[in-house]
mmCIF file of C-alpha atoms in Angstrom:
data_model
loop_
_atom_site.group_PDB
_atom_site.id
_atom_site.type_symbol
_atom_site.label_atom_id
_atom_site.label_comp_id
_atom_site.label_asym_id
_atom_site.label_seq_id
_atom_site.Cartn_x
_atom_site.Cartn_y
_atom_site.Cartn_z
ATOM 1 C CA UNK A 1 -5.517 91.507 -65.980
ATOM 2 C CA UNK A 2 -7.337 94.674 -66.557
ATOM 3 C CA UNK A 3 -7.285 97.152 -63.685
ATOM 4 C CA UNK A 4 -9.648 100.014 -62.964
ATOM 5 C CA UNK A 5 -8.358 103.203 -62.305
ATOM 6 C CA UNK A 6 -10.109 104.606 -59.213
ATOM 7 C CA UNK A 7 -9.022 108.356 -58.367
ATOM 8 C CA UNK A 8 -9.394 109.547 -54.808
ATOM 9 C CA UNK A 9 -12.203 112.034 -54.204
ATOM 10 C CA UNK A 10 -10.826 115.450 -54.299
ATOM 11 C CA UNK A 11 -10.877 117.282 -50.843
ATOM 12 C CA UNK A 12 -12.136 120.388 -52.233
ATOM 13 C CA UNK A 13 -14.699 120.901 -54.893
ATOM 14 C CA UNK A 14 -14.895 124.131 -56.795
ATOM 15 C CA UNK A 15 -17.056 126.292 -56.898
ATOM 16 C CA UNK A 16 -17.841 126.555 -53.121
ATOM 17 C CA UNK A 17 -21.493 126.129 -53.803
ATOM 18 C CA UNK A 18 -22.637 122.857 -55.261
ATOM 19 C CA UNK A 19 -25.992 121.334 -55.939
ATOM 20 C CA UNK A 20 -26.257 117.754 -54.771
ATOM 21 C CA UNK A 21 -27.013 115.464 -57.678
ATOM 22 C CA UNK A 22 -26.358 112.035 -56.237
ATOM 23 C CA UNK A 23 -29.834 111.823 -55.106
ATOM 24 C CA UNK A 24 -33.218 112.906 -56.579
ATOM 25 C CA UNK A 25 -33.621 115.233 -53.767
ATOM 26 C CA UNK A 26 -33.684 118.913 -54.635
ATOM 27 C CA UNK A 27 -31.887 119.757 -51.300
ATOM 28 C CA UNK A 28 -28.976 122.164 -51.893
ATOM 29 C CA UNK A 29 -25.684 122.144 -49.682
ATOM 30 C CA UNK A 30 -22.556 124.006 -49.215
ATOM 31 C CA UNK A 31 -19.184 122.365 -49.610
ATOM 32 C CA UNK A 32 -16.554 123.108 -47.257
ATOM 33 C CA UNK A 33 -13.401 124.832 -48.392
ATOM 34 C CA UNK A 34 -11.047 122.044 -47.798
ATOM 35 C CA UNK A 35 -7.632 121.299 -48.942
ATOM 36 C CA UNK A 36 -5.994 124.787 -47.945
ATOM 37 C CA UNK A 37 -2.856 124.970 -45.821
ATOM 38 C CA UNK A 38 -3.098 126.720 -42.463
ATOM 39 C CA UNK A 39 -0.855 129.677 -43.718
ATOM 40 C CA UNK A 40 -3.423 130.087 -46.685
ATOM 41 C CA UNK A 41 -6.355 130.494 -44.364
ATOM 42 C CA UNK A 42 -4.256 133.041 -42.256
ATOM 43 C CA UNK A 43 -3.290 135.216 -45.320
ATOM 44 C CA UNK A 44 -6.689 135.217 -46.870
ATOM 45 C CA UNK A 45 -8.142 136.179 -43.438
ATOM 46 C CA UNK A 46 -5.474 138.751 -42.956
ATOM 47 C CA UNK A 47 -6.167 140.597 -46.264
ATOM 48 C CA UNK A 48 -9.999 140.336 -45.794
ATOM 49 C CA UNK A 49 -9.777 142.001 -42.272
ATOM 50 C CA UNK A 50 -7.515 144.783 -43.662
ATOM 51 C CA UNK A 51 -9.787 145.542 -46.747
ATOM 52 C CA UNK A 52 -12.859 145.532 -44.455
ATOM 53 C CA UNK A 53 -11.806 147.784 -41.565
ATOM 54 C CA UNK A 54 -9.859 150.207 -43.790
ATOM 55 C CA UNK A 55 -12.930 150.583 -46.275
ATOM 56 C CA UNK A 56 -15.296 151.121 -43.225
ATOM 57 C CA UNK A 57 -13.067 153.168 -40.876
ATOM 58 C CA UNK A 58 -14.778 156.513 -41.291
ATOM 59 C CA UNK A 59 -18.076 154.939 -39.927
ATOM 60 C CA UNK A 60 -16.312 153.276 -37.326
ATOM 61 C CA UNK A 61 -14.950 156.543 -36.227
ATOM 62 C CA UNK A 62 -18.441 158.232 -35.875
ATOM 63 C CA UNK A 63 -19.690 155.243 -34.014
ATOM 64 C CA UNK A 64 -16.771 155.518 -31.557
ATOM 65 C CA UNK A 65 -17.486 159.292 -30.989
ATOM 66 C CA UNK A 66 -21.271 158.560 -30.292
ATOM 67 C CA UNK A 67 -20.520 156.058 -27.851
ATOM 68 C CA UNK A 68 -17.632 157.758 -25.946
ATOM 69 C CA UNK A 69 -19.573 161.264 -25.492
ATOM 70 C CA UNK A 70 -19.979 162.220 -21.928
ATOM 71 C CA UNK A 71 -23.102 161.195 -20.414
ATOM 72 C CA UNK A 72 -25.163 164.417 -20.468
ATOM 73 C CA UNK A 73 -28.522 165.247 -22.223
ATOM 74 C CA UNK A 74 -27.234 167.966 -24.442
ATOM 75 C CA UNK A 75 -24.763 165.483 -26.098
ATOM 76 C CA UNK A 76 -27.320 163.071 -27.025
ATOM 77 C CA UNK A 77 -26.601 163.575 -30.757
ATOM 78 C CA UNK A 78 -27.288 161.727 -33.848
ATOM 79 C CA UNK A 79 -25.167 160.334 -36.759
ATOM 80 C CA UNK A 80 -25.724 163.320 -38.924
ATOM 81 C CA UNK A 81 -24.570 165.818 -36.169
ATOM 82 C CA UNK A 82 -21.476 164.024 -35.336
ATOM 83 C CA UNK A 83 -20.431 163.734 -39.105
ATOM 84 C CA UNK A 84 -21.000 167.303 -39.641
ATOM 85 C CA UNK A 85 -19.103 168.436 -36.610
ATOM 86 C CA UNK A 86 -16.185 166.179 -37.666
ATOM 87 C CA UNK A 87 -16.041 167.752 -41.150
ATOM 88 C CA UNK A 88 -16.355 171.234 -39.731
ATOM 89 C CA UNK A 89 -13.918 171.144 -37.030
ATOM 90 C CA UNK A 90 -11.268 168.697 -38.252
ATOM 91 C CA UNK A 91 -12.013 168.108 -41.840
ATOM 92 C CA UNK A 92 -12.108 164.587 -43.647
ATOM 93 C CA UNK A 93 -8.673 163.758 -41.940
ATOM 94 C CA UNK A 94 -10.668 163.516 -38.641
ATOM 95 C CA UNK A 95 -12.549 160.553 -39.996
ATOM 96 C CA UNK A 96 -9.350 158.621 -40.201
ATOM 97 C CA UNK A 97 -7.422 159.376 -37.034
ATOM 98 C CA UNK A 98 -6.138 155.942 -35.541
ATOM 99 C CA UNK A 99 -6.307 154.210 -38.963
ATOM 100 C CA UNK A 100 -2.610 153.067 -38.388
ATOM 101 C CA UNK A 101 -3.778 151.264 -35.212
ATOM 102 C CA UNK A 102 -6.522 149.516 -37.169
ATOM 103 C CA UNK A 103 -4.052 148.446 -39.817
ATOM 104 C CA UNK A 104 -1.600 146.973 -37.218
ATOM 105 C CA UNK A 105 -4.443 145.166 -35.275
ATOM 106 C CA UNK A 106 -6.838 143.975 -37.990
ATOM 107 C CA UNK A 107 -4.344 141.928 -40.171
ATOM 108 C CA UNK A 108 -3.177 139.535 -37.528
ATOM 109 C CA UNK A 109 -6.416 139.436 -35.756
ATOM 110 C CA UNK A 110 -8.317 138.379 -38.823
ATOM 111 C CA UNK A 111 -5.557 135.867 -39.522
ATOM 112 C CA UNK A 112 -5.858 134.259 -36.340
ATOM 113 C CA UNK A 113 -9.564 134.477 -36.583
ATOM 114 C CA UNK A 114 -10.307 132.681 -39.755
ATOM 115 C CA UNK A 115 -7.591 130.091 -39.338
ATOM 116 C CA UNK A 116 -8.934 129.143 -35.997
ATOM 117 C CA UNK A 117 -12.535 129.136 -37.352
ATOM 118 C CA UNK A 118 -11.548 126.933 -40.240
ATOM 119 C CA UNK A 119 -9.811 124.460 -38.168
ATOM 120 C CA UNK A 120 -12.528 124.317 -35.547
ATOM 121 C CA UNK A 121 -15.192 124.028 -38.375
ATOM 122 C CA UNK A 122 -13.581 121.083 -39.936
ATOM 123 C CA UNK A 123 -13.324 119.291 -36.572
ATOM 124 C CA UNK A 124 -16.957 120.157 -35.239
ATOM 125 C CA UNK A 125 -18.846 119.925 -38.579
ATOM 126 C CA UNK A 126 -17.905 116.199 -38.930
ATOM 127 C CA UNK A 127 -18.452 116.078 -42.668
ATOM 128 C CA UNK A 128 -21.783 117.952 -42.487
ATOM 129 C CA UNK A 129 -20.987 121.347 -44.210
ATOM 130 C CA UNK A 130 -24.489 122.555 -43.305
ATOM 131 C CA UNK A 131 -24.092 122.426 -39.529
ATOM 132 C CA UNK A 132 -24.964 125.806 -38.372
ATOM 133 C CA UNK A 133 -24.306 124.950 -34.689
ATOM 134 C CA UNK A 134 -20.791 124.021 -35.480
ATOM 135 C CA UNK A 135 -20.112 127.189 -37.575
ATOM 136 C CA UNK A 136 -21.429 129.258 -34.557
ATOM 137 C CA UNK A 137 -19.487 127.429 -32.043
ATOM 138 C CA UNK A 138 -16.283 127.659 -34.199
ATOM 139 C CA UNK A 139 -16.842 131.354 -34.812
ATOM 140 C CA UNK A 140 -17.092 131.769 -30.928
ATOM 141 C CA UNK A 141 -13.844 129.983 -30.242
ATOM 142 C CA UNK A 142 -12.074 131.912 -33.132
ATOM 143 C CA UNK A 143 -13.354 135.279 -31.259
ATOM 144 C CA UNK A 144 -11.789 134.475 -28.173
ATOM 145 C CA UNK A 145 -8.379 133.838 -29.713
ATOM 146 C CA UNK A 146 -8.624 136.898 -32.182
ATOM 147 C CA UNK A 147 -9.777 139.296 -29.527
ATOM 148 C CA UNK A 148 -6.771 138.671 -27.476
ATOM 149 C CA UNK A 149 -4.630 139.770 -30.376
ATOM 150 C CA UNK A 150 -6.954 142.720 -31.381
ATOM 151 C CA UNK A 151 -8.126 144.280 -28.245
ATOM 152 C CA UNK A 152 -4.779 146.265 -27.266
ATOM 153 C CA UNK A 153 -4.793 147.885 -30.747
ATOM 154 C CA UNK A 154 -8.606 148.634 -30.643
ATOM 155 C CA UNK A 155 -7.952 150.476 -27.406
ATOM 156 C CA UNK A 156 -5.112 152.701 -29.148
ATOM 157 C CA UNK A 157 -7.459 153.129 -32.236
ATOM 158 C CA UNK A 158 -10.513 154.404 -30.268
ATOM 159 C CA UNK A 159 -8.428 156.631 -28.092
ATOM 160 C CA UNK A 160 -7.002 158.276 -31.233
ATOM 161 C CA UNK A 161 -10.461 158.560 -32.864
ATOM 162 C CA UNK A 162 -11.666 160.780 -30.223
ATOM 163 C CA UNK A 163 -12.033 164.589 -30.657
ATOM 164 C CA UNK A 164 -9.076 166.310 -29.056
ATOM 165 C CA UNK A 165 -7.188 163.144 -28.393
ATOM 166 C CA UNK A 166 -4.083 163.903 -26.491
ATOM 167 C CA UNK A 167 -1.861 161.399 -28.280
ATOM 168 C CA UNK A 168 0.304 162.209 -31.265
ATOM 169 C CA UNK A 169 0.093 158.937 -33.027
ATOM 170 C CA UNK A 170 -0.043 155.140 -32.515
ATOM 171 C CA UNK A 171 3.354 154.921 -30.900
ATOM 172 C CA UNK A 172 2.898 157.946 -28.625
ATOM 173 C CA UNK A 173 -0.475 156.399 -27.388
ATOM 174 C CA UNK A 174 0.765 152.955 -26.897
ATOM 175 C CA UNK A 175 3.855 154.396 -24.597
ATOM 176 C CA UNK A 176 1.683 156.736 -22.787
ATOM 177 C CA UNK A 177 -0.986 154.099 -21.916
ATOM 178 C CA UNK A 178 1.757 151.746 -20.897
ATOM 179 C CA UNK A 179 3.746 154.269 -18.870
ATOM 180 C CA UNK A 180 0.752 156.048 -17.108
ATOM 181 C CA UNK A 181 -1.902 153.269 -16.839
ATOM 182 C CA UNK A 182 -0.128 150.002 -17.080
ATOM 183 C CA UNK A 183 -0.351 147.069 -19.484
ATOM 184 C CA UNK A 184 -3.729 146.054 -17.941
ATOM 185 C CA UNK A 185 -5.455 149.164 -19.525
ATOM 186 C CA UNK A 186 -4.740 147.484 -23.063
ATOM 187 C CA UNK A 187 -7.037 144.518 -21.838
ATOM 188 C CA UNK A 188 -9.544 146.416 -19.495
ATOM 189 C CA UNK A 189 -12.313 145.836 -22.008
ATOM 190 C CA UNK A 190 -11.238 142.304 -23.097
ATOM 191 C CA UNK A 191 -14.003 140.461 -21.068
ATOM 192 C CA UNK A 192 -16.570 142.774 -22.318
ATOM 193 C CA UNK A 193 -15.223 142.470 -25.915
ATOM 194 C CA UNK A 194 -15.462 138.607 -25.698
ATOM 195 C CA UNK A 195 -18.909 138.874 -24.227
ATOM 196 C CA UNK A 196 -19.865 140.971 -27.013
ATOM 197 C CA UNK A 197 -18.432 139.303 -29.872
ATOM 198 C CA UNK A 198 -19.439 135.789 -28.771
ATOM 199 C CA UNK A 199 -23.114 136.367 -29.398
ATOM 200 C CA UNK A 200 -22.321 138.651 -32.288
ATOM 201 C CA UNK A 201 -20.368 135.795 -33.865
ATOM 202 C CA UNK A 202 -23.061 133.225 -33.144
ATOM 203 C CA UNK A 203 -25.712 135.376 -34.692
ATOM 204 C CA UNK A 204 -23.635 136.455 -37.544
ATOM 205 C CA UNK A 205 -22.741 132.826 -38.550
ATOM 206 C CA UNK A 206 -26.213 131.435 -37.889
ATOM 207 C CA UNK A 207 -27.609 134.136 -40.097
ATOM 208 C CA UNK A 208 -24.991 133.985 -42.733
ATOM 209 C CA UNK A 209 -25.500 130.337 -43.091
ATOM 210 C CA UNK A 210 -29.294 130.574 -43.146
ATOM 211 C CA UNK A 211 -29.430 133.475 -45.770
ATOM 212 C CA UNK A 212 -26.859 131.745 -47.881
ATOM 213 C CA UNK A 213 -28.801 128.372 -48.070
ATOM 214 C CA UNK A 214 -31.902 130.413 -48.703
ATOM 215 C CA UNK A 215 -30.299 132.279 -51.832
ATOM 216 C CA UNK A 216 -29.208 129.013 -53.062
ATOM 217 C CA UNK A 217 -32.534 127.205 -52.861
ATOM 218 C CA UNK A 218 -34.086 130.193 -54.724
ATOM 219 C CA UNK A 219 -31.831 129.552 -57.777
ATOM 220 C CA UNK A 220 -29.455 126.878 -57.348
ATOM 221 C CA UNK A 221 -28.606 126.531 -61.002
ATOM 222 C CA UNK A 222 -27.044 130.250 -60.841
ATOM 223 C CA UNK A 223 -25.334 129.912 -57.662
ATOM 224 C CA UNK A 224 -21.916 128.864 -59.209
ATOM 225 C CA UNK A 225 -22.001 131.993 -61.345
ATOM 226 C CA UNK A 226 -23.016 134.422 -58.702
ATOM 227 C CA UNK A 227 -21.441 133.069 -55.596
ATOM 228 C CA UNK A 228 -19.659 136.686 -54.945
ATOM 229 C CA UNK A 229 -23.161 138.147 -54.822
ATOM 230 C CA UNK A 230 -24.469 135.419 -52.558
ATOM 231 C CA UNK A 231 -21.541 135.951 -50.156
ATOM 232 C CA UNK A 232 -21.947 139.674 -50.048
ATOM 233 C CA UNK A 233 -25.741 139.481 -49.447
ATOM 234 C CA UNK A 234 -25.598 136.872 -46.786
ATOM 235 C CA UNK A 235 -22.737 138.618 -45.191
ATOM 236 C CA UNK A 236 -24.535 141.983 -45.098
ATOM 237 C CA UNK A 237 -27.722 140.691 -43.600
ATOM 238 C CA UNK A 238 -25.691 138.748 -40.859
ATOM 239 C CA UNK A 239 -23.534 141.728 -40.201
ATOM 240 C CA UNK A 240 -26.541 144.089 -39.723
ATOM 241 C CA UNK A 241 -28.621 141.821 -37.450
ATOM 242 C CA UNK A 242 -25.643 140.721 -35.343
ATOM 243 C CA UNK A 243 -24.484 144.355 -34.873
ATOM 244 C CA UNK A 244 -28.084 145.541 -33.801
ATOM 245 C CA UNK A 245 -28.386 142.742 -31.229
ATOM 246 C CA UNK A 246 -24.859 143.447 -29.545
ATOM 247 C CA UNK A 247 -25.032 147.240 -29.419
ATOM 248 C CA UNK A 248 -25.452 147.701 -25.609
ATOM 249 C CA UNK A 249 -22.256 145.644 -24.940
ATOM 250 C CA UNK A 250 -20.404 147.667 -27.762
ATOM 251 C CA UNK A 251 -21.244 150.839 -25.940
ATOM 252 C CA UNK A 252 -19.893 149.477 -22.601
ATOM 253 C CA UNK A 253 -16.619 148.227 -24.333
ATOM 254 C CA UNK A 254 -16.093 151.738 -25.721
ATOM 255 C CA UNK A 255 -16.712 153.385 -22.473
ATOM 256 C CA UNK A 256 -14.104 151.111 -20.761
ATOM 257 C CA UNK A 257 -11.539 151.533 -23.412
ATOM 258 C CA UNK A 258 -11.714 155.187 -23.494
ATOM 259 C CA UNK A 259 -11.610 155.890 -19.726
ATOM 260 C CA UNK A 260 -8.439 157.273 -18.233
ATOM 261 C CA UNK A 261 -7.277 154.962 -15.467
ATOM 262 C CA UNK A 262 -4.510 156.656 -13.431
ATOM 263 C CA UNK A 263 -3.498 154.491 -10.476
ATOM 264 C CA UNK A 264 -1.846 157.452 -8.935
ATOM 265 C CA UNK A 265 -4.987 159.449 -8.131
ATOM 266 C CA UNK A 266 -5.787 159.385 -4.472
ATOM 267 C CA UNK A 267 -9.183 159.290 -3.189
ATOM 268 C CA UNK A 268 -9.292 162.952 -2.337
ATOM 269 C CA UNK A 269 -8.132 163.751 -5.792
ATOM 270 C CA UNK A 270 -10.889 161.607 -7.160
ATOM 271 C CA UNK A 271 -13.455 163.429 -5.183
ATOM 272 C CA UNK A 272 -12.188 166.828 -6.320
ATOM 273 C CA UNK A 273 -12.322 165.639 -9.956
ATOM 274 C CA UNK A 274 -15.737 164.627 -9.444
ATOM 275 C CA UNK A 275 -16.758 167.981 -8.277
ATOM 276 C CA UNK A 276 -14.965 169.781 -11.001
ATOM 277 C CA UNK A 277 -16.553 167.254 -13.511
ATOM 278 C CA UNK A 278 -20.064 168.316 -12.172
ATOM 279 C CA UNK A 279 -19.162 172.001 -12.585
ATOM 280 C CA UNK A 280 -17.595 171.398 -15.986
ATOM 281 C CA UNK A 281 -20.769 169.954 -17.186
ATOM 282 C CA UNK A 282 -22.798 172.654 -16.121
ATOM 283 C CA UNK A 283 -20.680 175.070 -18.077
ATOM 284 C CA UNK A 284 -20.936 172.834 -20.991
ATOM 285 C CA UNK A 285 -24.814 173.300 -21.151
ATOM 286 C CA UNK A 286 -24.310 176.793 -21.771
ATOM 287 C CA UNK A 287 -22.776 176.138 -25.235
ATOM 288 C CA UNK A 288 -24.445 175.461 -28.315
ATOM 289 C CA UNK A 289 -23.958 172.007 -30.011
ATOM 290 C CA UNK A 290 -21.475 173.305 -32.612
ATOM 291 C CA UNK A 291 -19.319 174.763 -29.966
ATOM 292 C CA UNK A 292 -19.584 171.612 -27.796
ATOM 293 C CA UNK A 293 -16.636 169.737 -29.669
ATOM 294 C CA UNK A 294 -14.671 172.903 -29.897
ATOM 295 C CA UNK A 295 -14.001 173.132 -26.084
ATOM 296 C CA UNK A 296 -12.394 169.794 -25.977
ATOM 297 C CA UNK A 297 -8.811 171.210 -26.505
ATOM 298 C CA UNK A 298 -9.288 173.819 -23.681
ATOM 299 C CA UNK A 299 -10.784 171.459 -21.091
ATOM 300 C CA UNK A 300 -8.470 168.634 -21.884
ATOM 301 C CA UNK A 301 -6.373 169.193 -18.887
ATOM 302 C CA UNK A 302 -9.549 168.642 -16.738
ATOM 303 C CA UNK A 303 -11.226 166.045 -18.614
ATOM 304 C CA UNK A 304 -8.117 163.746 -18.807
ATOM 305 C CA UNK A 305 -8.504 162.951 -15.112
ATOM 306 C CA UNK A 306 -11.888 161.318 -15.536
ATOM 307 C CA UNK A 307 -11.713 160.083 -19.103
ATOM 308 C CA UNK A 308 -10.105 160.561 -22.437
ATOM 309 C CA UNK A 309 -11.898 163.638 -23.947
ATOM 310 C CA UNK A 310 -14.686 163.543 -21.409
ATOM 311 C CA UNK A 311 -15.463 159.769 -21.191
ATOM 312 C CA UNK A 312 -16.883 158.730 -17.789
ATOM 313 C CA UNK A 313 -14.385 157.086 -15.248
ATOM 314 C CA UNK A 314 -15.759 154.240 -13.332
ATOM 315 C CA UNK A 315 -14.983 152.882 -9.858
ATOM 316 C CA UNK A 316 -13.874 149.607 -11.564
ATOM 317 C CA UNK A 317 -13.773 147.913 -14.902
ATOM 318 C CA UNK A 318 -16.873 145.658 -14.129
ATOM 319 C CA UNK A 319 -19.568 145.472 -16.882
ATOM 320 C CA UNK A 320 -22.243 145.996 -14.153
ATOM 321 C CA UNK A 321 -20.768 149.279 -13.090
ATOM 322 C CA UNK A 322 -20.656 150.715 -16.466
ATOM 323 C CA UNK A 323 -24.149 149.688 -17.362
ATOM 324 C CA UNK A 324 -25.369 151.121 -14.107
ATOM 325 C CA UNK A 325 -23.723 154.455 -14.694
ATOM 326 C CA UNK A 326 -24.915 154.779 -18.239
ATOM 327 C CA UNK A 327 -28.510 153.838 -17.376
ATOM 328 C CA UNK A 328 -28.532 156.177 -14.299
ATOM 329 C CA UNK A 329 -27.372 159.260 -16.468
ATOM 330 C CA UNK A 330 -28.988 158.472 -19.807
ATOM 331 C CA UNK A 331 -31.584 155.897 -19.261
ATOM 332 C CA UNK A 332 -31.623 152.566 -21.142
ATOM 333 C CA UNK A 333 -31.508 154.427 -24.364
ATOM 334 C CA UNK A 334 -27.827 155.317 -23.506
ATOM 335 C CA UNK A 335 -27.010 151.707 -24.231
ATOM 336 C CA UNK A 336 -28.245 152.134 -27.784
ATOM 337 C CA UNK A 337 -25.792 155.066 -28.660
ATOM 338 C CA UNK A 338 -24.297 154.468 -31.975
ATOM 339 C CA UNK A 339 -26.468 151.558 -33.151
ATOM 340 C CA UNK A 340 -27.120 153.319 -36.437
ATOM 341 C CA UNK A 341 -23.482 153.775 -37.428
ATOM 342 C CA UNK A 342 -22.658 150.308 -35.928
ATOM 343 C CA UNK A 343 -25.159 148.597 -38.284
ATOM 344 C CA UNK A 344 -23.932 150.883 -41.272
ATOM 345 C CA UNK A 345 -20.417 149.513 -40.380
ATOM 346 C CA UNK A 346 -21.088 145.867 -40.043
ATOM 347 C CA UNK A 347 -23.473 145.238 -42.928
ATOM 348 C CA UNK A 348 -21.211 146.401 -45.718
ATOM 349 C CA UNK A 349 -18.038 145.338 -43.787
ATOM 350 C CA UNK A 350 -19.228 141.830 -43.411
ATOM 351 C CA UNK A 351 -20.135 141.889 -47.142
ATOM 352 C CA UNK A 352 -16.565 143.014 -47.969
ATOM 353 C CA UNK A 353 -15.014 140.662 -45.514
ATOM 354 C CA UNK A 354 -16.638 137.567 -46.477
ATOM 355 C CA UNK A 355 -16.351 138.410 -50.407
ATOM 356 C CA UNK A 356 -12.598 139.005 -50.010
ATOM 357 C CA UNK A 357 -12.014 136.072 -47.784
ATOM 358 C CA UNK A 358 -13.771 133.601 -50.220
ATOM 359 C CA UNK A 359 -11.908 135.257 -53.179
ATOM 360 C CA UNK A 360 -8.614 134.801 -51.481
ATOM 361 C CA UNK A 361 -9.644 131.215 -50.786
ATOM 362 C CA UNK A 362 -10.399 130.652 -54.258
ATOM 363 C CA UNK A 363 -7.195 131.954 -55.348
ATOM 364 C CA UNK A 364 -5.302 129.513 -53.157
ATOM 365 C CA UNK A 365 -7.586 126.754 -54.328
ATOM 366 C CA UNK A 366 -6.577 127.413 -57.916
ATOM 367 C CA UNK A 367 -2.870 127.414 -56.866
ATOM 368 C CA UNK A 368 -3.078 124.211 -55.080
ATOM 369 C CA UNK A 369 -5.120 122.645 -58.019
ATOM 370 C CA UNK A 370 -2.300 123.802 -60.510
ATOM 371 C CA UNK A 371 0.406 122.329 -58.435
ATOM 372 C CA UNK A 372 -1.568 119.040 -57.964
ATOM 373 C CA UNK A 373 -1.881 118.945 -61.758
ATOM 374 C CA UNK A 374 1.764 119.683 -62.290
ATOM 375 C CA UNK A 375 2.647 116.834 -59.737
ATOM 376 C CA UNK A 376 0.409 114.184 -61.325
ATOM 377 C CA UNK A 377 1.896 114.932 -64.836
ATOM 378 C CA UNK A 378 5.457 114.827 -63.314
ATOM 379 C CA UNK A 379 4.868 111.391 -61.801
#
């Protein structure tokens, strides 16, 4: 009796972009990256996160300095001014202060992010790889998990990035903050970070999927050979748009992370510091811009009481309090500080991240395929 060999459908189809040929319809779709182990998603995501943030770290430094500048009209500077000032005062090395903290935080955080994302995407998509709502929702859940891992090191990273930072390095910053401000300071901006990254992720993934499908529809026959370009282009567009939309919350997050929260200050001392702060700002106005960043070291003993390197201190860590303070001093434009370097960071960063992540998954897919081939031959 003749038997028909029916092979099970593979869980993963390579390349990751395929054109549906089962029906006459010309609709294109994106196949899911199935068949990978949990640890493989984590490794691919970890590598992608490290490559992304290390490559774009100088731009992130400029963004942080623009957003953390003390609210004062004379300090409403642009990207070019900050870049020139850093190079003039500190040299190129100033652009990389805090990169160690980024390396320690980006890898584990992105490992959590992409692994949680893939698991949630598989669960919510229910066999529909083009479900943008499932992609966005999965990204939001992944953000909540990854931000819990990344936020403490992001606090350390941003404090080290500031001009005349009082910390000697990553470990010194961690020990000092823990000793003087408590462990809560590492998560002072967590709520803001999640509130910022949730819409960022939703916009990012919705845009990424839409642009990716659009590129596929333009030239579906060449997608298989140009999937790296497709990932990079879609990622860049998604990163730029999401960054622009969420800049105000990023400004709030940076202000919260860079303030100095000393629980030992009495109310009287706080009032004295506020008076000294006002006098200090008046003195600052007499300096030209090029000297503005130079006075950080001489005024550090004073500024450290109201914020790291001059960042504002807030009566509490509420988002509303920070927004009101910024708007009162700088107007609504103060909430847009750093939007240019933020977009310049996230556009290429997303392109690098998605390309690296997909390449990593492709590598593990080939490894798994080769293992399956050897297993079938052995049996």
